[in-house]
PDB file of N, CA and C in Angstrom:
ATOM      1  N   ASP A  30     -18.645 113.813 -76.609  1.00 61.00           N
ATOM      2  CA  ASP A  30     -17.829 112.966 -77.414  1.00 61.00           C
ATOM      3  C   ASP A  30     -18.620 111.873 -77.815  1.00 61.00           C
ATOM      4  N   GLU A  31     -18.261 111.025 -78.810  1.00 66.00           N
ATOM      5  CA  GLU A  31     -18.899 109.665 -79.430  1.00 66.00           C
ATOM      6  C   GLU A  31     -19.540 108.972 -78.449  1.00 66.00           C
ATOM      7  N   GLU A  32     -18.763 108.671 -77.333  1.00 67.00           N
ATOM      8  CA  GLU A  32     -18.691 107.645 -76.288  1.00 67.00           C
ATOM      9  C   GLU A  32     -20.037 107.879 -75.515  1.00 67.00           C
ATOM     10  N   HIS A  33     -20.249 109.527 -75.187  1.00 67.00           N
ATOM     11  CA  HIS A  33     -20.973 109.648 -74.535  1.00 67.00           C
ATOM     12  C   HIS A  33     -22.694 110.214 -75.067  1.00 67.00           C
ATOM     13  N   ASP A  34     -22.726 109.874 -76.420  1.00 73.00           N
ATOM     14  CA  ASP A  34     -23.593 110.165 -77.196  1.00 73.00           C
ATOM     15  C   ASP A  34     -25.083 108.998 -77.046  1.00 73.00           C
ATOM     16  N   ARG A  35     -26.108 109.617 -76.496  1.00 77.00           N
ATOM     17  CA  ARG A  35     -26.859 109.037 -75.845  1.00 77.00           C
ATOM     18  C   ARG A  35     -28.220 108.813 -76.840  1.00 77.00           C
ATOM     19  N   ARG A  36     -27.775 109.324 -77.976  1.00 78.00           N
ATOM     20  CA  ARG A  36     -29.285 109.442 -78.970  1.00 78.00           C
ATOM     21  C   ARG A  36     -29.518 107.701 -79.639  1.00 78.00           C
ATOM     22  N   VAL A  37     -30.672 107.730 -79.723  1.00 80.00           N
ATOM     23  CA  VAL A  37     -31.239 106.542 -80.249  1.00 80.00           C
ATOM     24  C   VAL A  37     -31.750 106.099 -81.552  1.00 80.00           C
ATOM     25  N   TYR A  38     -31.590 107.730 -82.217  1.00 81.00           N
ATOM     26  CA  TYR A  38     -32.221 107.595 -83.854  1.00 81.00           C
ATOM     27  C   TYR A  38     -31.228 108.430 -84.152  1.00 81.00           C
ATOM     28  N   ILE A  39     -30.576 108.159 -85.284  1.00 84.00           N
ATOM     29  CA  ILE A  39     -29.657 108.540 -85.643  1.00 84.00           C
ATOM     30  C   ILE A  39     -29.936 109.014 -87.366  1.00 84.00           C
ATOM     31  N   SER A  40     -29.941 110.364 -87.491  1.00 80.00           N
ATOM     32  CA  SER A  40     -30.707 110.978 -88.996  1.00 80.00           C
ATOM     33  C   SER A  40     -30.085 112.207 -89.082  1.00 80.00           C
ATOM     34  N   PRO A  41     -29.846 112.342 -90.721  1.00 79.00           N
ATOM     35  CA  PRO A  41     -30.241 111.818 -91.742  1.00 79.00           C
ATOM     36  C   PRO A  41     -29.690 110.474 -92.249  1.00 79.00           C
ATOM     37  N   LEU A  42     -29.747 109.717 -93.039  1.00 80.00           N
ATOM     38  CA  LEU A  42     -29.007 108.503 -93.585  1.00 80.00           C
ATOM     39  C   LEU A  42     -27.809 109.006 -94.325  1.00 80.00           C
ATOM     40  N   GLY A  43     -26.989 108.819 -94.230  1.00 86.00           N
ATOM     41  CA  GLY A  43     -25.708 108.850 -94.865  1.00 86.00           C
ATOM     42  C   GLY A  43     -24.158 107.971 -94.546  1.00 86.00           C
ATOM     43  N   GLU A  44     -23.127 108.146 -95.037  1.00 89.00           N
ATOM     44  CA  GLU A  44     -22.244 107.029 -94.797  1.00 89.00           C
ATOM     45  C   GLU A  44     -21.548 107.344 -93.232  1.00 89.00           C
ATOM     46  N   GLU A  45     -21.519 108.701 -93.080  1.00 89.00           N
ATOM     47  CA  GLU A  45     -21.285 108.849 -91.696  1.00 89.00           C
ATOM     48  C   GLU A  45     -22.054 108.257 -90.686  1.00 89.00           C
ATOM     49  N   GLN A  46     -23.361 108.450 -90.697  1.00 88.00           N
ATOM     50  CA  GLN A  46     -24.268 108.195 -89.868  1.00 88.00           C
ATOM     51  C   GLN A  46     -24.321 106.636 -89.467  1.00 88.00           C
ATOM     52  N   SER A  47     -24.260 106.113 -90.895  1.00 90.00           N
ATOM     53  CA  SER A  47     -24.320 104.421 -90.676  1.00 90.00           C
ATOM     54  C   SER A  47     -22.931 103.909 -90.165  1.00 90.00           C
ATOM     55  N   LYS A  48     -21.667 104.870 -90.186  1.00 90.00           N
ATOM     56  CA  LYS A  48     -20.647 104.316 -89.722  1.00 90.00           C
ATOM     57  C   LYS A  48     -20.736 104.438 -87.902  1.00 90.00           C
ATOM     58  N   LEU A  49     -21.556 105.530 -87.428  1.00 90.00           N
ATOM     59  CA  LEU A  49     -21.483 105.721 -86.195  1.00 90.00           C
ATOM     60  C   LEU A  49     -22.340 104.806 -85.852  1.00 90.00           C
ATOM     61  N   LEU A  50     -23.527 104.225 -86.215  1.00 90.00           N
ATOM     62  CA  LEU A  50     -24.457 103.339 -85.667  1.00 90.00           C
ATOM     63  C   LEU A  50     -23.910 102.199 -85.110  1.00 90.00           C
ATOM     64  N   GLU A  51     -22.753 101.513 -86.583  1.00 92.00           N
ATOM     65  CA  GLU A  51     -22.205 100.408 -86.566  1.00 92.00           C
ATOM     66  C   GLU A  51     -21.204 100.326 -85.311  1.00 92.00           C
ATOM     67  N   ARG A  52     -20.919 101.350 -85.349  1.00 91.00           N
ATOM     68  CA  ARG A  52     -19.795 101.679 -83.986  1.00 91.00           C
ATOM     69  C   ARG A  52     -20.598 101.526 -82.685  1.00 91.00           C
ATOM     70  N   LYS A  53     -21.550 102.278 -82.212  1.00 91.00           N
ATOM     71  CA  LYS A  53     -22.646 102.198 -81.206  1.00 91.00           C
ATOM     72  C   LYS A  53     -22.692 100.396 -80.994  1.00 91.00           C
ATOM     73  N   PHE A  54     -23.071 100.117 -82.257  1.00 93.00           N
ATOM     74  CA  PHE A  54     -23.286  98.379 -81.719  1.00 93.00           C
ATOM     75  C   PHE A  54     -22.372  97.436 -81.644  1.00 93.00           C
ATOM     76  N   TYR A  55     -20.897  97.835 -81.939  1.00 93.00           N
ATOM     77  CA  TYR A  55     -20.095  97.318 -81.919  1.00 93.00           C
ATOM     78  C   TYR A  55     -19.681  97.582 -80.069  1.00 93.00           C
ATOM     79  N   ARG A  56     -19.487  98.835 -80.030  1.00 91.00           N
ATOM     80  CA  ARG A  56     -19.316  99.025 -78.447  1.00 91.00           C
ATOM     81  C   ARG A  56     -20.475  98.348 -77.427  1.00 91.00           C
ATOM     82  N   ILE A  57     -21.374  98.576 -77.683  1.00 91.00           N
ATOM     83  CA  ILE A  57     -22.590  97.949 -76.813  1.00 91.00           C
ATOM     84  C   ILE A  57     -22.131  96.288 -76.757  1.00 91.00           C
ATOM     85  N   CYS A  58     -21.599  95.643 -77.731  1.00 94.00           N
ATOM     86  CA  CYS A  58     -21.663  94.305 -77.852  1.00 94.00           C
ATOM     87  C   CYS A  58     -20.305  93.826 -77.088  1.00 94.00           C
ATOM     88  N   GLN A  59     -19.533  95.180 -76.695  1.00 92.00           N
ATOM     89  CA  GLN A  59     -18.020  94.914 -76.385  1.00 92.00           C
ATOM     90  C   GLN A  59     -17.138  94.002 -77.672  1.00 92.00           C
ATOM     91  N   GLY A  60     -17.356  94.388 -78.984  1.00 90.00           N
ATOM     92  CA  GLY A  60     -16.706  93.799 -79.979  1.00 90.00           C
ATOM     93  C   GLY A  60     -17.054  92.462 -80.270  1.00 90.00           C
ATOM     94  N   GLN A  61     -17.846  91.980 -79.354  1.00 96.00           N
ATOM     95  CA  GLN A  61     -18.152  90.410 -79.649  1.00 96.00           C
ATOM     96  C   GLN A  61     -19.481  90.118 -80.415  1.00 96.00           C
ATOM     97  N   VAL A  62     -19.524  89.484 -81.658  1.00 96.00           N
ATOM     98  CA  VAL A  62     -20.806  89.747 -82.584  1.00 96.00           C
ATOM     99  C   VAL A  62     -20.429  88.157 -82.966  1.00 96.00           C
ATOM    100  N   ILE A  63     -21.275  87.775 -83.252  1.00 96.00           N
ATOM    101  CA  ILE A  63     -21.609  86.261 -84.107  1.00 96.00           C
ATOM    102  C   ILE A  63     -22.885  86.856 -85.177  1.00 96.00           C
ATOM    103  N   THR A  64     -22.653  86.132 -86.500  1.00 95.00           N
ATOM    104  CA  THR A  64     -23.612  86.136 -87.499  1.00 95.00           C
ATOM    105  C   THR A  64     -24.433  84.871 -87.605  1.00 95.00           C
ATOM    106  N   GLY A  65     -25.409  85.112 -88.170  1.00 89.00           N
ATOM    107  CA  GLY A  65     -26.487  83.882 -88.674  1.00 89.00           C
ATOM    108  C   GLY A  65     -27.159  83.347 -87.628  1.00 89.00           C
ATOM    109  N   VAL A  66     -27.517  84.036 -86.415  1.00 92.00           N
ATOM    110  CA  VAL A  66     -28.322  83.670 -85.528  1.00 92.00           C
ATOM    111  C   VAL A  66     -29.702  83.166 -86.137  1.00 92.00           C
ATOM    112  N   GLN A  67     -30.654  82.714 -85.087  1.00 94.00           N
ATOM    113  CA  GLN A  67     -31.978  82.517 -85.668  1.00 94.00           C
ATOM    114  C   GLN A  67     -32.982  82.630 -84.556  1.00 94.00           C
ATOM    115  N   VAL A  68     -33.902  83.258 -84.944  1.00 95.00           N
ATOM    116  CA  VAL A  68     -35.005  83.215 -83.810  1.00 95.00           C
ATOM    117  C   VAL A  68     -35.949  82.352 -84.291  1.00 95.00           C
ATOM    118  N   GLU A  69     -36.746  81.308 -83.205  1.00 92.00           N
ATOM    119  CA  GLU A  69     -37.530  80.283 -83.897  1.00 92.00           C
ATOM    120  C   GLU A  69     -38.926  80.780 -83.236  1.00 92.00           C
ATOM    121  N   THR A  70     -39.987  80.717 -83.802  1.00 91.00           N
ATOM    122  CA  THR A  70     -41.335  80.743 -83.694  1.00 91.00           C
ATOM    123  C   THR A  70     -42.570  80.388 -84.259  1.00 91.00           C
ATOM    124  N   GLN A  71     -43.097  79.866 -83.779  1.00 87.00           N
ATOM    125  CA  GLN A  71     -44.384  79.030 -84.671  1.00 87.00           C
ATOM    126  C   GLN A  71     -44.105  78.524 -85.748  1.00 87.00           C
ATOM    127  N   GLY A  72     -42.793  77.843 -85.430  1.00 89.00           N
ATOM    128  CA  GLY A  72     -42.091  76.777 -86.720  1.00 89.00           C
ATOM    129  C   GLY A  72     -41.679  77.531 -87.631  1.00 89.00           C
ATOM    130  N   ARG A  73     -41.624  78.646 -87.430  1.00 90.00           N
ATOM    131  CA  ARG A  73     -40.826  79.615 -88.556  1.00 90.00           C
ATOM    132  C   ARG A  73     -39.323  79.983 -87.874  1.00 90.00           C
ATOM    133  N   ARG A  74     -38.277  80.463 -88.841  1.00 93.00           N
ATOM    134  CA  ARG A  74     -37.172  81.197 -88.212  1.00 93.00           C
ATOM    135  C   ARG A  74     -37.092  82.159 -88.819  1.00 93.00           C
ATOM    136  N   VAL A  75     -36.623  83.350 -88.059  1.00 95.00           N
ATOM    137  CA  VAL A  75     -36.155  84.858 -88.043  1.00 95.00           C
ATOM    138  C   VAL A  75     -34.590  84.550 -88.387  1.00 95.00           C
ATOM    139  N   MET A  76     -34.152  85.142 -89.472  1.00 95.00           N
ATOM    140  CA  MET A  76     -32.788  85.209 -89.151  1.00 95.00           C
ATOM    141  C   MET A  76     -32.112  86.597 -88.714  1.00 95.00           C
ATOM    142  N   VAL A  77     -31.401  86.739 -87.741  1.00 97.00           N
ATOM    143  CA  VAL A  77     -30.786  87.705 -87.412  1.00 97.00           C
ATOM    144  C   VAL A  77     -29.294  87.799 -87.720  1.00 97.00           C
ATOM    145  N   PRO A  78     -29.037  88.997 -88.708  1.00 96.00           N
ATOM    146  CA  PRO A  78     -27.807  89.435 -89.510  1.00 96.00           C
ATOM    147  C   PRO A  78     -26.524  89.284 -88.367  1.00 96.00           C
ATOM    148  N   LYS A  79     -26.640  90.117 -87.394  1.00 97.00           N
ATOM    149  CA  LYS A  79     -25.594  90.173 -86.389  1.00 97.00           C
ATOM    150  C   LYS A  79     -26.052  89.978 -84.854  1.00 97.00           C
ATOM    151  N   ALA A  80     -25.235  89.552 -83.739  1.00 97.00           N
ATOM    152  CA  ALA A  80     -26.249  90.022 -82.413  1.00 97.00           C
ATOM    153  C   ALA A  80     -24.984  89.796 -81.503  1.00 97.00           C
ATOM    154  N   ALA A  81     -24.869  90.483 -80.603  1.00 96.00           N
ATOM    155  CA  ALA A  81     -24.104  89.963 -79.295  1.00 96.00           C
ATOM    156  C   ALA A  81     -23.674  88.458 -78.881  1.00 96.00           C
ATOM    157  N   VAL A  82     -22.682  88.380 -78.332  1.00 95.00           N
ATOM    158  CA  VAL A  82     -22.087  87.129 -78.342  1.00 95.00           C
ATOM    159  C   VAL A  82     -22.756  86.704 -76.728  1.00 95.00           C
ATOM    160  N   ASN A  83     -22.265  88.080 -75.697  1.00 90.00           N
ATOM    161  CA  ASN A  83     -22.740  87.902 -74.427  1.00 90.00           C
ATOM    162  C   ASN A  83     -24.025  88.808 -73.833  1.00 90.00           C
ATOM    163  N   SER A  84     -24.867  89.303 -74.592  1.00 90.00           N
ATOM    164  CA  SER A  84     -25.862  89.853 -74.126  1.00 90.00           C
ATOM    165  C   SER A  84     -26.958  90.142 -75.256  1.00 90.00           C
ATOM    166  N   GLN A  85     -28.035  90.406 -75.362  1.00 95.00           N
ATOM    167  CA  GLN A  85     -29.338  90.419 -76.149  1.00 95.00           C
ATOM    168  C   GLN A  85     -29.538  92.150 -76.697  1.00 95.00           C
ATOM    169  N   VAL A  86     -28.400  91.756 -77.389  1.00 97.00           N
ATOM    170  CA  VAL A  86     -28.472  93.075 -78.366  1.00 97.00           C
ATOM    171  C   VAL A  86     -28.222  92.402 -79.897  1.00 97.00           C
ATOM    172  N   ALA A  87     -29.081  93.032 -81.189  1.00 97.00           N
ATOM    173  CA  ALA A  87     -29.315  92.197 -82.269  1.00 97.00           C
ATOM    174  C   ALA A  87     -29.057  93.407 -83.500  1.00 97.00           C
ATOM    175  N   TRP A  88     -28.777  93.413 -84.405  1.00 97.00           N
ATOM    176  CA  TRP A  88     -28.587  94.090 -85.663  1.00 97.00           C
ATOM    177  C   TRP A  88     -29.444  93.712 -86.788  1.00 97.00           C
ATOM    178  N   PHE A  89     -30.115  94.277 -87.271  1.00 96.00           N
ATOM    179  CA  PHE A  89     -31.095  94.085 -88.520  1.00 96.00           C
ATOM    180  C   PHE A  89     -30.882  95.297 -89.344  1.00 96.00           C
ATOM    181  N   GLY A  90     -30.927  95.186 -90.929  1.00 95.00           N
ATOM    182  CA  GLY A  90     -31.457  96.014 -91.944  1.00 95.00           C
ATOM    183  C   GLY A  90     -32.873  96.127 -91.815  1.00 95.00           C
ATOM    184  N   PHE A  91     -33.241  97.212 -92.252  1.00 95.00           N
ATOM    185  CA  PHE A  91     -34.997  97.603 -92.184  1.00 95.00           C
ATOM    186  C   PHE A  91     -35.190  96.614 -93.338  1.00 95.00           C
ATOM    187  N   LYS A  92     -34.621  96.002 -94.048  1.00 95.00           N
ATOM    188  CA  LYS A  92     -35.232  94.895 -95.427  1.00 95.00           C
ATOM    189  C   LYS A  92     -35.113  93.497 -94.486  1.00 95.00           C
ATOM    190  N   ASP A  93     -34.654  93.556 -93.688  1.00 94.00           N
ATOM    191  CA  ASP A  93     -34.587  91.998 -92.781  1.00 94.00           C
ATOM    192  C   ASP A  93     -35.699  91.873 -91.688  1.00 94.00           C
ATOM    193  N   LEU A  94     -36.431  92.974 -91.696  1.00 94.00           N
ATOM    194  CA  LEU A  94     -37.686  92.916 -91.031  1.00 94.00           C
ATOM    195  C   LEU A  94     -38.686  93.447 -91.776  1.00 94.00           C
ATOM    196  N   CYS A  95     -38.603  94.417 -92.578  1.00 93.00           N
ATOM    197  CA  CYS A  95     -40.209  94.971 -93.553  1.00 93.00           C
ATOM    198  C   CYS A  95     -39.936  94.633 -95.008  1.00 93.00           C
ATOM    199  N   ASP A  96     -39.210  93.758 -95.275  1.00 92.00           N
ATOM    200  CA  ASP A  96     -39.021  93.305 -96.876  1.00 92.00           C
ATOM    201  C   ASP A  96     -39.723  91.777 -96.811  1.00 92.00           C
ATOM    202  N   LYS A  97     -39.850  91.325 -95.684  1.00 91.00           N
ATOM    203  CA  LYS A  97     -40.341  89.761 -95.411  1.00 91.00           C
ATOM    204  C   LYS A  97     -41.556  89.329 -94.790  1.00 91.00           C
ATOM    205  N   PRO A  98     -41.869  88.376 -95.566  1.00 91.00           N
ATOM    206  CA  PRO A  98     -43.329  88.180 -94.611  1.00 91.00           C
ATOM    207  C   PRO A  98     -43.436  87.956 -93.262  1.00 91.00           C
ATOM    208  N   LEU A  99     -43.086  88.864 -92.436  1.00 93.00           N
ATOM    209  CA  LEU A  99     -43.304  88.459 -90.860  1.00 93.00           C
ATOM    210  C   LEU A  99     -44.111  88.933 -90.263  1.00 93.00           C
ATOM    211  N   GLY A 100     -44.709  88.742 -89.167  1.00 92.00           N
ATOM    212  CA  GLY A 100     -46.156  88.848 -88.657  1.00 92.00           C
ATOM    213  C   GLY A 100     -45.705  89.410 -87.090  1.00 92.00           C
ATOM    214  N   ALA A 101     -46.691  89.573 -86.647  1.00 94.00           N
ATOM    215  CA  ALA A 101     -46.612  90.066 -84.973  1.00 94.00           C
ATOM    216  C   ALA A 101     -46.228  88.946 -84.208  1.00 94.00           C
ATOM    217  N   GLY A 102     -46.405  87.756 -84.104  1.00 94.00           N
ATOM    218  CA  GLY A 102     -45.550  86.849 -83.403  1.00 94.00           C
ATOM    219  C   GLY A 102     -44.045  86.916 -83.948  1.00 94.00           C
ATOM    220  N   ASP A 103     -43.332  86.887 -85.127  1.00 95.00           N
ATOM    221  CA  ASP A 103     -42.156  86.989 -85.647  1.00 95.00           C
ATOM    222  C   ASP A 103     -41.276  88.393 -84.343  1.00 95.00           C
ATOM    223  N   TYR A 104     -42.279  89.474 -84.643  1.00 95.00           N
ATOM    224  CA  TYR A 104     -41.692  90.636 -84.096  1.00 95.00           C
ATOM    225  C   TYR A 104     -41.571  90.370 -82.568  1.00 95.00           C
ATOM    226  N   LEU A 105     -42.579  89.744 -82.035  1.00 96.00           N
ATOM    227  CA  LEU A 105     -42.546  89.472 -80.626  1.00 96.00           C
ATOM    228  C   LEU A 105     -41.731  88.593 -79.911  1.00 96.00           C
ATOM    229  N   ALA A 106     -41.253  87.566 -81.056  1.00 96.00           N
ATOM    230  CA  ALA A 106     -39.963  86.714 -80.806  1.00 96.00           C
ATOM    231  C   ALA A 106     -38.585  87.506 -80.758  1.00 96.00           C
ATOM    232  N   VAL A 107     -38.416  88.165 -81.403  1.00 96.00           N
ATOM    233  CA  VAL A 107     -37.391  89.293 -81.627  1.00 96.00           C
ATOM    234  C   VAL A 107     -37.548  89.988 -80.402  1.00 96.00           C
ATOM    235  N   ALA A 108     -38.475  90.697 -80.047  1.00 96.00           N
ATOM    236  CA  ALA A 108     -38.065  91.369 -78.970  1.00 96.00           C
ATOM    237  C   ALA A 108     -38.357  90.576 -77.272  1.00 96.00           C
ATOM    238  N   ASN A 109     -38.509  89.621 -77.192  1.00 95.00           N
ATOM    239  CA  ASN A 109     -38.590  88.482 -76.428  1.00 95.00           C
ATOM    240  C   ASN A 109     -37.089  87.849 -76.113  1.00 95.00           C
ATOM    241  N   CYS A 110     -36.267  87.835 -77.460  1.00 95.00           N
ATOM    242  CA  CYS A 110     -34.685  87.493 -77.812  1.00 95.00           C
ATOM    243  C   CYS A 110     -33.902  88.750 -77.328  1.00 95.00           C
ATOM    244  N   PHE A 111     -33.900  90.111 -77.675  1.00 97.00           N
ATOM    245  CA  PHE A 111     -32.976  90.811 -77.444  1.00 97.00           C
ATOM    246  C   PHE A 111     -34.137  92.178 -76.391  1.00 97.00           C
ATOM    247  N   HIS A 112     -32.948  92.860 -75.800  1.00 95.00           N
ATOM    248  CA  HIS A 112     -33.721  93.900 -75.182  1.00 95.00           C
ATOM    249  C   HIS A 112     -33.305  95.303 -75.799  1.00 95.00           C
ATOM    250  N   THR A 113     -32.231  95.159 -76.950  1.00 95.00           N
ATOM    251  CA  THR A 113     -31.884  96.222 -77.630  1.00 95.00           C
ATOM    252  C   THR A 113     -31.759  95.638 -79.093  1.00 95.00           C
ATOM    253  N   VAL A 114     -32.288  96.131 -79.998  1.00 96.00           N
ATOM    254  CA  VAL A 114     -32.209  96.177 -81.363  1.00 96.00           C
ATOM    255  C   VAL A 114     -32.084  97.172 -82.439  1.00 96.00           C
ATOM    256  N   PHE A 115     -31.190  96.821 -83.020  1.00 95.00           N
ATOM    257  CA  PHE A 115     -30.139  98.372 -83.993  1.00 95.00           C
ATOM    258  C   PHE A 115     -31.275  97.827 -85.048  1.00 95.00           C
ATOM    259  N   VAL A 116     -31.872  99.067 -85.920  1.00 95.00           N
ATOM    260  CA  VAL A 116     -32.288  98.863 -87.087  1.00 95.00           C
ATOM    261  C   VAL A 116     -31.380 100.080 -87.967  1.00 95.00           C
ATOM    262  N   SER A 117     -31.025  99.240 -89.173  1.00 93.00           N
ATOM    263  CA  SER A 117     -30.262 100.153 -90.012  1.00 93.00           C
ATOM    264  C   SER A 117     -30.648 100.323 -91.530  1.00 93.00           C
ATOM    265  N   ASP A 118     -30.500 101.564 -92.448  1.00 91.00           N
ATOM    266  CA  ASP A 118     -31.003 101.753 -93.524  1.00 91.00           C
ATOM    267  C   ASP A 118     -32.361 101.737 -93.416  1.00 91.00           C
ATOM    268  N   ILE A 119     -33.028 102.451 -92.689  1.00 89.00           N
ATOM    269  CA  ILE A 119     -34.505 103.097 -92.850  1.00 89.00           C
ATOM    270  C   ILE A 119     -34.760 103.933 -93.785  1.00 89.00           C
ATOM    271  N   PRO A 120     -35.648 103.663 -94.919  1.00 89.00           N
ATOM    272  CA  PRO A 120     -35.592 104.570 -95.820  1.00 89.00           C
ATOM    273  C   PRO A 120     -36.806 105.778 -95.581  1.00 89.00           C
ATOM    274  N   LYS A 121     -36.800 106.942 -96.080  1.00 85.00           N
ATOM    275  CA  LYS A 121     -37.912 107.745 -96.040  1.00 85.00           C
ATOM    276  C   LYS A 121     -39.019 107.091 -96.613  1.00 85.00           C
ATOM    277  N   LEU A 122     -40.265 107.330 -95.784  1.00 83.00           N
ATOM    278  CA  LEU A 122     -41.620 106.555 -96.352  1.00 83.00           C
ATOM    279  C   LEU A 122     -42.499 107.601 -96.836  1.00 83.00           C
ATOM    280  N   SER A 123     -43.075 107.264 -97.847  1.00 82.00           N
ATOM    281  CA  SER A 123     -44.475 108.074 -98.120  1.00 82.00           C
ATOM    282  C   SER A 123     -45.620 107.388 -97.551  1.00 82.00           C
ATOM    283  N   LEU A 124     -46.959 108.170 -97.180  1.00 82.00           N
ATOM    284  CA  LEU A 124     -47.964 107.964 -96.969  1.00 82.00           C
ATOM    285  C   LEU A 124     -48.366 106.456 -97.600  1.00 82.00           C
ATOM    286  N   GLN A 125     -48.208 106.153 -98.885  1.00 76.00           N
ATOM    287  CA  GLN A 125     -48.596 104.988 -99.370  1.00 76.00           C
ATOM    288  C   GLN A 125     -47.791 103.935 -98.932  1.00 76.00           C
ATOM    289  N   GLU A 126     -46.493 103.853 -98.403  1.00 70.00           N
ATOM    290  CA  GLU A 126     -46.156 102.557 -98.180  1.00 70.00           C
ATOM    291  C   GLU A 126     -46.344 102.152 -96.796  1.00 70.00           C
TER     292      GLU A 126
END
């Protein structure tokens, strides 16, 4: 059953898989989610679209992390703030990307 589904990678992309990922996120967050959180590093701010209120869990879309001018320091700051990071909408990439 879904509650005991321990997968950390859900594929292929689709509406059903997106809903499953979101349900997993809200279950881990116990339904208590805030938006607009920011992680500050090296004088810059990384926007966190959704995060748990009472635990270190964050949600990002692929474009939030990979279509912006972020560097290693930004990713380390996110990793230091959150022990679990959900990333949605990861596209199939080619070797040129």
